[in-house]
């Protein structure tokens, strides 16, 4: 990824977008990892104030054609209308806005030159890839809680989804461990949520000004918090205690009893979240029940 952070080159992609961005970023994160809170924060620190967010793009296709939702200057726009005429939504911003495109529940490690994540889109136009990740136990607890809200999923389906997703989670952590040598910028949601200095440092890595370094409001994407549907302010969210709140849950225990024996996954958890690895080392019941 060699494109400069500012003064983006002209490209056919920008004609399709309707503007030439001042900076273009691509973000990846597993569900329930704070993706949308962090995306909102990135957009609030756009160098030219204006921003375009193409959310949850479909892998293998251009993000300009496959976004599940779109925000322009923080306001959601009609998806069908935007897909039919993207410049009609963006042209009023003028050149220099920030472009952020996001992918959920996949790792860039699963793609390559023969299978590009963004289809025919020239990935050299992105300044860098952002990797959003969350501590293992809190991520797993939040995702299982979310899956339990779907009445069509039984215990076996829920645990199967978790195991499949955890495999991609491990590959994401592997990429995190190789940054910044791989040209990617990791953002740990747990640290981001509590540490303003950490947030400021990440903005520096992204080449963005520190305009609004607050956590921001509770995001509505994905139904909001899996645990606190009525939380109105971020300070009300108990994001670091999700695993404790699920410690006696049968699905959570079933998933962890298998995940704790997956060597590749546990190697990554040990490297990035040793406290979680320590809790799992003695077994689910003894570790989680005692905290």
PDB file of N, CA and C in Angstrom, residues 9-96:
ATOM      1  N   UNK A   9      -3.888  10.246  -5.846  1.00  0.00           N
ATOM      2  CA  UNK A   9      -3.804  10.333  -7.304  1.00  0.00           C
ATOM      3  C   UNK A   9      -5.172  10.156  -7.953  1.00  0.00           C
ATOM      4  N   UNK A  10      -5.299  10.666  -9.173  1.00  0.00           N
ATOM      5  CA  UNK A  10      -6.527  10.446  -9.914  1.00  0.00           C
ATOM      6  C   UNK A  10      -6.604   8.977 -10.313  1.00  0.00           C
ATOM      7  N   UNK A  11      -7.819   8.450 -10.359  1.00  0.00           N
ATOM      8  CA  UNK A  11      -8.002   7.040 -10.686  1.00  0.00           C
ATOM      9  C   UNK A  11      -9.445   6.832 -11.132  1.00  0.00           C
ATOM     10  N   UNK A  12      -9.684   5.812 -11.944  1.00  0.00           N
ATOM     11  CA  UNK A  12     -11.071   5.521 -12.354  1.00  0.00           C
ATOM     12  C   UNK A  12     -11.990   5.303 -11.158  1.00  0.00           C
ATOM     13  N   UNK A  13     -11.436   4.744 -10.087  1.00  0.00           N
ATOM     14  CA  UNK A  13     -12.250   4.500  -8.886  1.00  0.00           C
ATOM     15  C   UNK A  13     -12.831   5.797  -8.342  1.00  0.00           C
ATOM     16  N   UNK A  14     -12.057   6.856  -8.404  1.00  0.00           N
ATOM     17  CA  UNK A  14     -12.543   8.113  -7.834  1.00  0.00           C
ATOM     18  C   UNK A  14     -13.620   8.744  -8.698  1.00  0.00           C
ATOM     19  N   UNK A  15     -13.571   8.488 -10.000  1.00  0.00           N
ATOM     20  CA  UNK A  15     -14.673   8.942 -10.853  1.00  0.00           C
ATOM     21  C   UNK A  15     -15.961   8.228 -10.467  1.00  0.00           C
ATOM     22  N   UNK A  16     -15.834   6.946 -10.126  1.00  0.00           N
ATOM     23  CA  UNK A  16     -17.007   6.169  -9.709  1.00  0.00           C
ATOM     24  C   UNK A  16     -17.496   6.624  -8.342  1.00  0.00           C
ATOM     25  N   UNK A  17     -16.566   7.005  -7.459  1.00  0.00           N
ATOM     26  CA  UNK A  17     -16.942   7.485  -6.135  1.00  0.00           C
ATOM     27  C   UNK A  17     -17.569   8.871  -6.193  1.00  0.00           C
ATOM     28  N   UNK A  18     -17.065   9.699  -7.109  1.00  0.00           N
ATOM     29  CA  UNK A  18     -17.601  11.048  -7.236  1.00  0.00           C
ATOM     30  C   UNK A  18     -16.716  12.121  -6.655  1.00  0.00           C
ATOM     31  N   UNK A  19     -15.684  11.728  -5.924  1.00  0.00           N
ATOM     32  CA  UNK A  19     -14.719  12.665  -5.339  1.00  0.00           C
ATOM     33  C   UNK A  19     -13.347  11.994  -5.319  1.00  0.00           C
ATOM     34  N   UNK A  20     -12.321  12.795  -5.170  1.00  0.00           N
ATOM     35  CA  UNK A  20     -10.975  12.279  -4.935  1.00  0.00           C
ATOM     36  C   UNK A  20     -10.698  12.430  -3.441  1.00  0.00           C
ATOM     37  N   UNK A  21     -10.613  11.338  -2.697  1.00  0.00           N
ATOM     38  CA  UNK A  21     -10.417  11.441  -1.240  1.00  0.00           C
ATOM     39  C   UNK A  21      -9.057  12.039  -0.883  1.00  0.00           C
ATOM     40  N   UNK A  22      -8.998  12.650   0.280  1.00  0.00           N
ATOM     41  CA  UNK A  22      -7.717  13.089   0.807  1.00  0.00           C
ATOM     42  C   UNK A  22      -6.960  11.931   1.420  1.00  0.00           C
ATOM     43  N   UNK A  23      -7.700  10.956   1.926  1.00  0.00           N
ATOM     44  CA  UNK A  23      -7.112   9.744   2.494  1.00  0.00           C
ATOM     45  C   UNK A  23      -8.145   8.632   2.361  1.00  0.00           C
ATOM     46  N   UNK A  24      -7.686   7.434   2.006  1.00  0.00           N
ATOM     47  CA  UNK A  24      -8.568   6.276   1.890  1.00  0.00           C
ATOM     48  C   UNK A  24      -8.018   5.160   2.758  1.00  0.00           C
ATOM     49  N   UNK A  25      -8.875   4.588   3.586  1.00  0.00           N
ATOM     50  CA  UNK A  25      -8.492   3.534   4.510  1.00  0.00           C
ATOM     51  C   UNK A  25      -9.413   2.341   4.337  1.00  0.00           C
ATOM     52  N   UNK A  26      -8.857   1.170   4.613  1.00  0.00           N
ATOM     53  CA  UNK A  26      -9.648  -0.064   4.561  1.00  0.00           C
ATOM     54  C   UNK A  26      -9.543  -0.739   5.919  1.00  0.00           C
ATOM     55  N   UNK A  27     -10.671  -1.103   6.513  1.00  0.00           N
ATOM     56  CA  UNK A  27     -10.690  -1.648   7.873  1.00  0.00           C
ATOM     57  C   UNK A  27     -11.275  -3.056   7.886  1.00  0.00           C
ATOM     58  N   UNK A  28     -10.706  -3.877   8.765  1.00  0.00           N
ATOM     59  CA  UNK A  28     -11.163  -5.252   8.956  1.00  0.00           C
ATOM     60  C   UNK A  28     -11.388  -5.496  10.443  1.00  0.00           C
ATOM     61  N   UNK A  29     -12.455  -6.218  10.775  1.00  0.00           N
ATOM     62  CA  UNK A  29     -12.689  -6.561  12.170  1.00  0.00           C
ATOM     63  C   UNK A  29     -13.726  -7.655  12.287  1.00  0.00           C
ATOM     64  N   UNK A  30     -13.540  -8.545  13.251  1.00  0.00           N
ATOM     65  CA  UNK A  30     -14.547  -9.549  13.524  1.00  0.00           C
ATOM     66  C   UNK A  30     -15.754  -8.875  14.178  1.00  0.00           C
ATOM     67  N   UNK A  31     -16.932  -9.419  13.950  1.00  0.00           N
ATOM     68  CA  UNK A  31     -18.120  -8.875  14.612  1.00  0.00           C
ATOM     69  C   UNK A  31     -17.933  -8.815  16.120  1.00  0.00           C
ATOM     70  N   UNK A  32     -18.543  -7.837  16.757  1.00  0.00           N
ATOM     71  CA  UNK A  32     -18.511  -7.605  18.201  1.00  0.00           C
ATOM     72  C   UNK A  32     -17.118  -7.227  18.679  1.00  0.00           C
ATOM     73  N   UNK A  33     -16.361  -6.556  17.805  1.00  0.00           N
ATOM     74  CA  UNK A  33     -15.018  -6.100  18.173  1.00  0.00           C
ATOM     75  C   UNK A  33     -14.921  -4.584  18.249  1.00  0.00           C
ATOM     76  N   UNK A  34     -16.061  -3.904  18.269  1.00  0.00           N
ATOM     77  CA  UNK A  34     -16.045  -2.444  18.332  1.00  0.00           C
ATOM     78  C   UNK A  34     -15.812  -1.792  16.980  1.00  0.00           C
ATOM     79  N   UNK A  35     -16.089  -2.524  15.910  1.00  0.00           N
ATOM     80  CA  UNK A  35     -15.808  -2.009  14.570  1.00  0.00           C
ATOM     81  C   UNK A  35     -16.448  -0.651  14.307  1.00  0.00           C
ATOM     82  N   UNK A  36     -17.714  -0.519  14.643  1.00  0.00           N
ATOM     83  CA  UNK A  36     -18.426   0.701  14.261  1.00  0.00           C
ATOM     84  C   UNK A  36     -18.119   1.866  15.190  1.00  0.00           C
ATOM     85  N   UNK A  37     -17.818   1.581  16.437  1.00  0.00           N
ATOM     86  CA  UNK A  37     -17.375   2.657  17.329  1.00  0.00           C
ATOM     87  C   UNK A  37     -16.062   3.236  16.837  1.00  0.00           C
ATOM     88  N   UNK A  38     -15.160   2.367  16.414  1.00  0.00           N
ATOM     89  CA  UNK A  38     -13.863   2.826  15.925  1.00  0.00           C
ATOM     90  C   UNK A  38     -14.008   3.509  14.570  1.00  0.00           C
ATOM     91  N   UNK A  39     -14.865   2.984  13.711  1.00  0.00           N
ATOM     92  CA  UNK A  39     -15.100   3.632  12.416  1.00  0.00           C
ATOM     93  C   UNK A  39     -15.654   5.036  12.607  1.00  0.00           C
ATOM     94  N   UNK A  40     -16.591   5.189  13.521  1.00  0.00           N
ATOM     95  CA  UNK A  40     -17.169   6.507  13.803  1.00  0.00           C
ATOM     96  C   UNK A  40     -16.095   7.474  14.291  1.00  0.00           C
ATOM     97  N   UNK A  41     -15.218   6.983  15.147  1.00  0.00           N
ATOM     98  CA  UNK A  41     -14.118   7.805  15.672  1.00  0.00           C
ATOM     99  C   UNK A  41     -13.155   8.217  14.564  1.00  0.00           C
ATOM    100  N   UNK A  42     -12.816   7.293  13.673  1.00  0.00           N
ATOM    101  CA  UNK A  42     -11.941   7.625  12.544  1.00  0.00           C
ATOM    102  C   UNK A  42     -12.576   8.722  11.698  1.00  0.00           C
ATOM    103  N   UNK A  43     -13.856   8.593  11.419  1.00  0.00           N
ATOM    104  CA  UNK A  43     -14.518   9.586  10.576  1.00  0.00           C
ATOM    105  C   UNK A  43     -14.614  10.948  11.262  1.00  0.00           C
ATOM    106  N   UNK A  44     -14.769  10.935  12.583  1.00  0.00           N
ATOM    107  CA  UNK A  44     -14.817  12.216  13.306  1.00  0.00           C
ATOM    108  C   UNK A  44     -13.473  12.931  13.306  1.00  0.00           C
ATOM    109  N   UNK A  45     -12.426  12.221  12.923  1.00  0.00           N
ATOM    110  CA  UNK A  45     -11.095  12.828  12.851  1.00  0.00           C
ATOM    111  C   UNK A  45     -10.594  12.928  11.412  1.00  0.00           C
ATOM    112  N   UNK A  46     -11.529  13.016  10.479  1.00  0.00           N
ATOM    113  CA  UNK A  46     -11.176  13.185   9.067  1.00  0.00           C
ATOM    114  C   UNK A  46     -10.408  14.490   8.884  1.00  0.00           C
ATOM    115  N   UNK A  47      -9.356  14.473   8.075  1.00  0.00           N
ATOM    116  CA  UNK A  47      -8.515  15.662   7.924  1.00  0.00           C
ATOM    117  C   UNK A  47      -9.250  16.869   7.354  1.00  0.00           C
ATOM    118  N   UNK A  48     -10.241  16.631   6.495  1.00  0.00           N
ATOM    119  CA  UNK A  48     -10.978  17.746   5.916  1.00  0.00           C
ATOM    120  C   UNK A  48     -12.394  17.848   6.428  1.00  0.00           C
ATOM    121  N   UNK A  49     -12.671  17.238   7.577  1.00  0.00           N
ATOM    122  CA  UNK A  49     -13.990  17.231   8.225  1.00  0.00           C
ATOM    123  C   UNK A  49     -14.955  16.259   7.539  1.00  0.00           C
ATOM    124  N   UNK A  50     -14.952  16.228   6.216  1.00  0.00           N
ATOM    125  CA  UNK A  50     -15.917  15.407   5.494  1.00  0.00           C
ATOM    126  C   UNK A  50     -15.459  13.946   5.407  1.00  0.00           C
ATOM    127  N   UNK A  51     -16.446  13.025   5.333  1.00  0.00           N
ATOM    128  CA  UNK A  51     -16.111  11.598   5.299  1.00  0.00           C
ATOM    129  C   UNK A  51     -17.191  10.801   4.577  1.00  0.00           C
ATOM    130  N   UNK A  52     -16.754   9.672   4.006  1.00  0.00           N
ATOM    131  CA  UNK A  52     -17.647   8.693   3.394  1.00  0.00           C
ATOM    132  C   UNK A  52     -17.287   7.337   3.979  1.00  0.00           C
ATOM    133  N   UNK A  53     -18.283   6.633   4.496  1.00  0.00           N
ATOM    134  CA  UNK A  53     -18.064   5.321   5.114  1.00  0.00           C
ATOM    135  C   UNK A  53     -18.882   4.285   4.362  1.00  0.00           C
ATOM    136  N   UNK A  54     -18.195   3.333   3.745  1.00  0.00           N
ATOM    137  CA  UNK A  54     -18.848   2.210   3.059  1.00  0.00           C
ATOM    138  C   UNK A  54     -18.707   1.004   3.968  1.00  0.00           C
ATOM    139  N   UNK A  55     -19.794   0.607   4.583  1.00  0.00           N
ATOM    140  CA  UNK A  55     -19.780  -0.372   5.658  1.00  0.00           C
ATOM    141  C   UNK A  55     -20.052  -1.789   5.169  1.00  0.00           C
ATOM    142  N   UNK A  56     -19.323  -2.753   5.760  1.00  0.00           N
ATOM    143  CA  UNK A  56     -19.578  -4.182   5.563  1.00  0.00           C
ATOM    144  C   UNK A  56     -19.638  -4.537   4.081  1.00  0.00           C
ATOM    145  N   UNK A  57     -18.546  -4.255   3.388  1.00  0.00           N
ATOM    146  CA  UNK A  57     -18.474  -4.534   1.958  1.00  0.00           C
ATOM    147  C   UNK A  57     -18.328  -6.034   1.713  1.00  0.00           C
ATOM    148  N   UNK A  58     -18.749  -6.470   0.555  1.00  0.00           N
ATOM    149  CA  UNK A  58     -18.702  -7.880   0.216  1.00  0.00           C
ATOM    150  C   UNK A  58     -17.326  -8.234  -0.327  1.00  0.00           C
ATOM    151  N   UNK A  59     -16.658  -9.224   0.263  1.00  0.00           N
ATOM    152  CA  UNK A  59     -15.322  -9.585  -0.212  1.00  0.00           C
ATOM    153  C   UNK A  59     -15.353 -10.116  -1.640  1.00  0.00           C
ATOM    154  N   UNK A  60     -14.317  -9.760  -2.400  1.00  0.00           N
ATOM    155  CA  UNK A  60     -14.214 -10.208  -3.778  1.00  0.00           C
ATOM    156  C   UNK A  60     -14.811  -9.243  -4.780  1.00  0.00           C
ATOM    157  N   UNK A  61     -15.434  -8.170  -4.284  1.00  0.00           N
ATOM    158  CA  UNK A  61     -16.029  -7.167  -5.159  1.00  0.00           C
ATOM    159  C   UNK A  61     -15.532  -5.783  -4.768  1.00  0.00           C
ATOM    160  N   UNK A  62     -15.633  -4.852  -5.684  1.00  0.00           N
ATOM    161  CA  UNK A  62     -15.237  -3.477  -5.378  1.00  0.00           C
ATOM    162  C   UNK A  62     -16.097  -2.942  -4.240  1.00  0.00           C
ATOM    163  N   UNK A  63     -15.501  -2.287  -3.245  1.00  0.00           N
ATOM    164  CA  UNK A  63     -16.301  -1.720  -2.151  1.00  0.00           C
ATOM    165  C   UNK A  63     -17.263  -0.645  -2.636  1.00  0.00           C
ATOM    166  N   UNK A  64     -16.975  -0.037  -3.782  1.00  0.00           N
ATOM    167  CA  UNK A  64     -17.856   1.004  -4.308  1.00  0.00           C
ATOM    168  C   UNK A  64     -19.161   0.431  -4.828  1.00  0.00           C
ATOM    169  N   UNK A  65     -19.231  -0.888  -4.969  1.00  0.00           N
ATOM    170  CA  UNK A  65     -20.427  -1.530  -5.509  1.00  0.00           C
ATOM    171  C   UNK A  65     -21.079  -2.516  -4.553  1.00  0.00           C
ATOM    172  N   UNK A  66     -20.431  -2.802  -3.426  1.00  0.00           N
ATOM    173  CA  UNK A  66     -20.900  -3.927  -2.606  1.00  0.00           C
ATOM    174  C   UNK A  66     -21.120  -3.586  -1.141  1.00  0.00           C
ATOM    175  N   UNK A  67     -21.208  -2.312  -0.795  1.00  0.00           N
ATOM    176  CA  UNK A  67     -21.394  -1.921   0.600  1.00  0.00           C
ATOM    177  C   UNK A  67     -22.806  -2.267   1.074  1.00  0.00           C
ATOM    178  N   UNK A  68     -22.885  -2.687   2.345  1.00  0.00           N
ATOM    179  CA  UNK A  68     -24.185  -3.018   2.926  1.00  0.00           C
ATOM    180  C   UNK A  68     -24.905  -1.773   3.427  1.00  0.00           C
ATOM    181  N   UNK A  69     -24.142  -0.749   3.796  1.00  0.00           N
ATOM    182  CA  UNK A  69     -24.719   0.533   4.194  1.00  0.00           C
ATOM    183  C   UNK A  69     -23.682   1.616   3.945  1.00  0.00           C
ATOM    184  N   UNK A  70     -24.148   2.855   3.925  1.00  0.00           N
ATOM    185  CA  UNK A  70     -23.271   3.980   3.619  1.00  0.00           C
ATOM    186  C   UNK A  70     -23.595   5.156   4.521  1.00  0.00           C
ATOM    187  N   UNK A  71     -22.547   5.834   4.992  1.00  0.00           N
ATOM    188  CA  UNK A  71     -22.693   7.082   5.728  1.00  0.00           C
ATOM    189  C   UNK A  71     -21.915   8.175   4.997  1.00  0.00           C
ATOM    190  N   UNK A  72     -22.500   9.336   4.916  1.00  0.00           N
ATOM    191  CA  UNK A  72     -21.834  10.513   4.381  1.00  0.00           C
ATOM    192  C   UNK A  72     -21.860  11.573   5.475  1.00  0.00           C
ATOM    193  N   UNK A  73     -20.681  11.980   5.903  1.00  0.00           N
ATOM    194  CA  UNK A  73     -20.550  12.907   7.034  1.00  0.00           C
ATOM    195  C   UNK A  73     -21.327  12.418   8.256  1.00  0.00           C
ATOM    196  N   UNK A  74     -21.238  11.100   8.495  1.00  0.00           N
ATOM    197  CA  UNK A  74     -21.842  10.515   9.685  1.00  0.00           C
ATOM    198  C   UNK A  74     -23.326  10.246   9.597  1.00  0.00           C
ATOM    199  N   UNK A  75     -23.954  10.548   8.459  1.00  0.00           N
ATOM    200  CA  UNK A  75     -25.389  10.340   8.300  1.00  0.00           C
ATOM    201  C   UNK A  75     -25.636   9.194   7.328  1.00  0.00           C
ATOM    202  N   UNK A  76     -26.482   8.228   7.731  1.00  0.00           N
ATOM    203  CA  UNK A  76     -26.782   7.102   6.859  1.00  0.00           C
ATOM    204  C   UNK A  76     -27.585   7.557   5.647  1.00  0.00           C
ATOM    205  N   UNK A  77     -27.268   6.948   4.503  1.00  0.00           N
ATOM    206  CA  UNK A  77     -27.941   7.257   3.250  1.00  0.00           C
ATOM    207  C   UNK A  77     -28.655   6.009   2.738  1.00  0.00           C
ATOM    208  N   UNK A  78     -29.577   6.191   1.831  1.00  0.00           N
ATOM    209  CA  UNK A  78     -30.307   5.074   1.244  1.00  0.00           C
ATOM    210  C   UNK A  78     -29.358   4.233   0.392  1.00  0.00           C
ATOM    211  N   UNK A  79     -29.241   2.956   0.721  1.00  0.00           N
ATOM    212  CA  UNK A  79     -28.253   2.098   0.068  1.00  0.00           C
ATOM    213  C   UNK A  79     -28.547   1.924  -1.425  1.00  0.00           C
ATOM    214  N   UNK A  80     -29.790   1.602  -1.779  1.00  0.00           N
ATOM    215  CA  UNK A  80     -30.113   1.359  -3.184  1.00  0.00           C
ATOM    216  C   UNK A  80     -29.849   2.601  -4.024  1.00  0.00           C
ATOM    217  N   UNK A  81     -30.226   3.736  -3.512  1.00  0.00           N
ATOM    218  CA  UNK A  81     -29.986   4.980  -4.244  1.00  0.00           C
ATOM    219  C   UNK A  81     -28.494   5.244  -4.406  1.00  0.00           C
ATOM    220  N   UNK A  82     -27.727   4.992  -3.334  1.00  0.00           N
ATOM    221  CA  UNK A  82     -26.288   5.245  -3.388  1.00  0.00           C
ATOM    222  C   UNK A  82     -25.583   4.293  -4.345  1.00  0.00           C
ATOM    223  N   UNK A  83     -26.015   3.030  -4.373  1.00  0.00           N
ATOM    224  CA  UNK A  83     -25.392   2.081  -5.303  1.00  0.00           C
ATOM    225  C   UNK A  83     -25.681   2.455  -6.751  1.00  0.00           C
ATOM    226  N   UNK A  84     -26.842   3.036  -6.987  1.00  0.00           N
ATOM    227  CA  UNK A  84     -27.206   3.431  -8.346  1.00  0.00           C
ATOM    228  C   UNK A  84     -26.522   4.702  -8.807  1.00  0.00           C
ATOM    229  N   UNK A  85     -26.157   5.568  -7.854  1.00  0.00           N
ATOM    230  CA  UNK A  85     -25.539   6.855  -8.207  1.00  0.00           C
ATOM    231  C   UNK A  85     -24.705   7.340  -7.033  1.00  0.00           C
ATOM    232  N   UNK A  86     -23.537   6.751  -6.872  1.00  0.00           N
ATOM    233  CA  UNK A  86     -22.690   7.101  -5.734  1.00  0.00           C
ATOM    234  C   UNK A  86     -22.247   8.567  -5.768  1.00  0.00           C
ATOM    235  N   UNK A  87     -21.850   9.116  -6.928  1.00  0.00           N
ATOM    236  CA  UNK A  87     -21.488  10.540  -6.946  1.00  0.00           C
ATOM    237  C   UNK A  87     -22.618  11.458  -6.490  1.00  0.00           C
ATOM    238  N   UNK A  88     -23.857  11.010  -6.690  1.00  0.00           N
ATOM    239  CA  UNK A  88     -24.980  11.818  -6.242  1.00  0.00           C
ATOM    240  C   UNK A  88     -25.019  11.993  -4.732  1.00  0.00           C
ATOM    241  N   UNK A  89     -24.398  11.058  -4.011  1.00  0.00           N
ATOM    242  CA  UNK A  89     -24.355  11.143  -2.551  1.00  0.00           C
ATOM    243  C   UNK A  89     -23.109  11.864  -2.041  1.00  0.00           C
ATOM    244  N   UNK A  90     -22.036  11.823  -2.839  1.00  0.00           N
ATOM    245  CA  UNK A  90     -20.744  12.297  -2.328  1.00  0.00           C
ATOM    246  C   UNK A  90     -20.272  13.622  -2.914  1.00  0.00           C
ATOM    247  N   UNK A  91     -20.737  13.979  -4.102  1.00  0.00           N
ATOM    248  CA  UNK A  91     -20.160  15.118  -4.822  1.00  0.00           C
ATOM    249  C   UNK A  91     -20.209  16.410  -4.014  1.00  0.00           C
ATOM    250  N   UNK A  92     -21.232  16.567  -3.202  1.00  0.00           N
ATOM    251  CA  UNK A  92     -21.366  17.806  -2.419  1.00  0.00           C
ATOM    252  C   UNK A  92     -20.227  17.997  -1.430  1.00  0.00           C
ATOM    253  N   UNK A  93     -19.513  16.909  -1.102  1.00  0.00           N
ATOM    254  CA  UNK A  93     -18.415  17.014  -0.151  1.00  0.00           C
ATOM    255  C   UNK A  93     -17.196  17.682  -0.765  1.00  0.00           C
ATOM    256  N   UNK A  94     -17.026  17.527  -2.079  1.00  0.00           N
ATOM    257  CA  UNK A  94     -15.823  18.015  -2.728  1.00  0.00           C
ATOM    258  C   UNK A  94     -14.643  17.091  -2.473  1.00  0.00           C
ATOM    259  N   UNK A  95     -13.569  17.299  -3.198  1.00  0.00           N
ATOM    260  CA  UNK A  95     -12.383  16.466  -3.022  1.00  0.00           C
ATOM    261  C   UNK A  95     -11.772  16.680  -1.641  1.00  0.00           C
ATOM    262  N   UNK A  96     -11.051  15.666  -1.184  1.00  0.00           N
ATOM    263  CA  UNK A  96     -10.324  15.785   0.085  1.00  0.00           C
ATOM    264  C   UNK A  96     -10.976  15.098   1.258  1.00  0.00           C
TER     265      UNK A  96
END
